[in-house]
Short mmCIF file of C-alpha atoms in Angstrom, two decimals:
data_model
loop_
_atom_site.label_atom_id
_atom_site.label_comp_id
_atom_site.label_asym_id
_atom_site.label_seq_id
_atom_site.Cartn_x
_atom_site.Cartn_y
_atom_site.Cartn_z
CA MET T 241 -53.45 41.34 -41.24
CA GLU T 242 -50.36 39.55 -39.92
CA ASN T 243 -52.34 36.31 -39.53
CA TYR T 244 -53.39 36.42 -43.19
CA SER T 245 -49.80 36.96 -44.27
CA LEU T 246 -48.64 33.98 -42.23
CA ILE T 247 -51.39 31.77 -43.68
CA PHE T 248 -50.49 32.88 -47.20
CA VAL T 249 -46.77 32.12 -46.67
CA CYS T 250 -47.61 28.67 -45.28
CA MET T 251 -49.88 27.89 -48.24
CA VAL T 252 -47.23 28.94 -50.76
CA ALA T 253 -44.57 26.86 -48.97
CA TYR T 254 -46.86 23.82 -49.01
CA LEU T 255 -47.63 24.21 -52.71
CA VAL T 256 -43.96 24.67 -53.62
CA SER T 257 -42.93 21.58 -51.65
CA PHE T 258 -45.74 19.52 -53.21
CA ALA T 259 -44.85 20.74 -56.69
CA SER T 260 -41.23 19.67 -56.31
CA ALA T 261 -42.14 16.03 -55.62
CA LYS T 262 -41.44 13.44 -58.31
CA PRO T 263 -43.77 10.58 -59.24
CA GLY T 264 -42.59 7.03 -58.76
CA ILE T 265 -43.47 3.51 -57.67
CA ALA T 266 -42.97 1.86 -54.27
CA THR T 267 -42.90 -1.75 -53.09
CA PHE T 268 -41.68 -3.13 -49.76
CA TYR T 269 -39.15 -5.59 -48.36
CA THR T 270 -38.46 -7.20 -44.98
CA LYS T 271 -34.75 -8.16 -44.72
CA TYR T 272 -32.78 -5.01 -43.90
CA ILE T 273 -29.24 -6.18 -43.02
CA PRO T 274 -26.77 -6.41 -44.68
CA SER T 275 -27.25 -3.40 -46.95
CA ALA T 276 -25.29 -2.14 -49.96
CA CYS T 277 -24.62 1.21 -48.29
CA PHE T 278 -23.87 0.34 -44.69
CA LYS T 279 -23.09 -3.42 -44.64
CA ASN T 280 -24.12 -4.78 -41.20
CA GLN T 281 -24.97 -1.45 -39.53
CA ASP T 282 -28.58 -1.14 -38.39
CA HIS T 283 -30.23 2.10 -39.51
CA GLY T 284 -33.65 1.45 -38.03
CA LYS T 285 -36.91 0.69 -39.79
CA MET T 286 -37.62 3.93 -41.69
CA ILE T 287 -35.39 2.89 -44.59
CA ALA T 288 -35.52 2.18 -48.30
CA ALA T 289 -33.64 0.47 -51.08
CA ALA T 290 -33.24 2.59 -54.22
CA GLY T 291 -34.32 1.16 -57.55
CA ASP T 292 -31.95 1.36 -60.52
CA ALA T 293 -33.26 4.74 -61.71
CA LEU T 294 -32.64 6.35 -58.31
CA TRP T 295 -29.49 4.45 -57.21
CA LYS T 296 -26.99 6.46 -59.30
CA ASN T 297 -24.06 4.17 -58.53
CA GLY T 298 -24.54 4.55 -54.75
CA ALA T 299 -24.81 8.34 -54.73
CA MET T 300 -28.14 8.12 -52.88
CA CYS T 301 -26.69 6.19 -49.91
CA GLY T 302 -27.71 7.94 -46.70
CA LYS T 303 -29.99 10.45 -48.45
CA LYS T 304 -33.45 10.98 -46.97
CA PHE T 305 -36.70 11.19 -48.90
CA THR T 306 -40.26 12.03 -47.96
CA VAL T 307 -42.64 9.58 -49.62
CA LYS T 308 -46.43 9.72 -50.01
CA CYS T 309 -48.78 7.20 -51.61
CA THR T 310 -50.76 8.69 -54.49
CA GLY T 311 -52.77 5.68 -55.64
CA PRO T 312 -52.98 2.01 -56.59
CA ARG T 313 -50.98 0.15 -59.23
CA ASN T 314 -53.03 -3.02 -59.06
CA GLY T 315 -56.57 -4.10 -58.12
CA VAL T 316 -56.37 -3.03 -54.46
CA ARG T 317 -58.82 -0.18 -54.03
CA HIS T 318 -57.90 2.84 -51.91
CA PRO T 319 -54.51 1.61 -50.64
CA CYS T 320 -53.29 5.01 -49.39
CA THR T 321 -53.50 6.14 -45.77
CA GLY T 322 -53.07 9.83 -46.58
CA LYS T 323 -49.88 10.02 -44.50
CA SER T 324 -46.29 10.55 -45.62
CA VAL T 325 -43.07 9.01 -44.30
CA THR T 326 -39.41 10.01 -44.35
CA VAL T 327 -36.96 7.22 -45.16
CA LYS T 328 -33.20 6.91 -45.49
CA VAL T 329 -31.72 5.08 -48.49
CA VAL T 330 -29.58 2.24 -47.13
CA ASP T 331 -29.62 -0.28 -49.96
CA GLN T 332 -29.97 -0.92 -53.66
CA CYS T 333 -32.80 -2.88 -55.23
CA PRO T 334 -31.31 -4.00 -58.57
CA GLY T 335 -33.90 -4.95 -61.14
CA CYS T 336 -36.82 -3.82 -58.96
CA PRO T 337 -39.92 -2.57 -60.77
CA SER T 338 -40.08 0.27 -58.25
CA THR T 339 -38.34 3.57 -57.70
CA MET T 340 -38.11 2.75 -53.99
CA ASP T 341 -38.39 -0.50 -52.12
CA LEU T 342 -39.51 0.67 -48.67
CA SER T 343 -39.17 -1.23 -45.41
CA ARG T 344 -42.47 -2.89 -44.58
CA GLU T 345 -42.81 -0.56 -41.57
CA ALA T 346 -42.41 2.54 -43.74
CA PHE T 347 -44.75 1.17 -46.43
CA GLU T 348 -47.56 0.46 -43.97
CA ILE T 349 -47.47 4.07 -42.75
CA ILE T 350 -48.43 5.31 -46.23
CA ALA T 351 -50.39 2.34 -47.64
CA LYS T 352 -52.03 -0.98 -46.90
CA PRO T 353 -49.37 -3.71 -47.21
CA VAL T 354 -51.85 -5.92 -49.08
CA ALA T 355 -51.45 -3.51 -52.02
CA GLY T 356 -47.82 -4.61 -52.46
CA ILE T 357 -47.07 -1.94 -55.06
CA ILE T 358 -48.27 1.67 -55.17
CA ASN T 359 -47.81 4.95 -56.97
CA ILE T 360 -45.92 7.54 -54.94
CA ASP T 361 -44.66 11.09 -54.91
CA TYR T 362 -41.21 11.46 -53.38
CA LYS T 363 -38.83 14.29 -52.71
CA LYS T 364 -35.36 14.57 -51.27
CA VAL T 365 -35.28 16.07 -47.78
#
């Protein structure tokens, strides 16, 4: 009986976390330094630049998000890998068509880079 309870709790937790994700759009970029949040400090490769809707005047600097590809936005069929990635916001992407401009390394974990632009679900960690 205890095993069933544990399975049930895990399923509920998964569904709640999935339900709290927000839909958005992701693209990728390749020049990471300098950044709007941290100037010339290197914060690795699992990073993102926030689009105007997410930027909130720099309030998202340093915040982490889990991002998952949910489908194509152009003619590339089946761009998603089925994986998710956690990124830290280190920059702003003013005027970007996307919610998040991911590092190329983060993008290729969740989607084929040839897609260039994808639909995503994202949630703050």
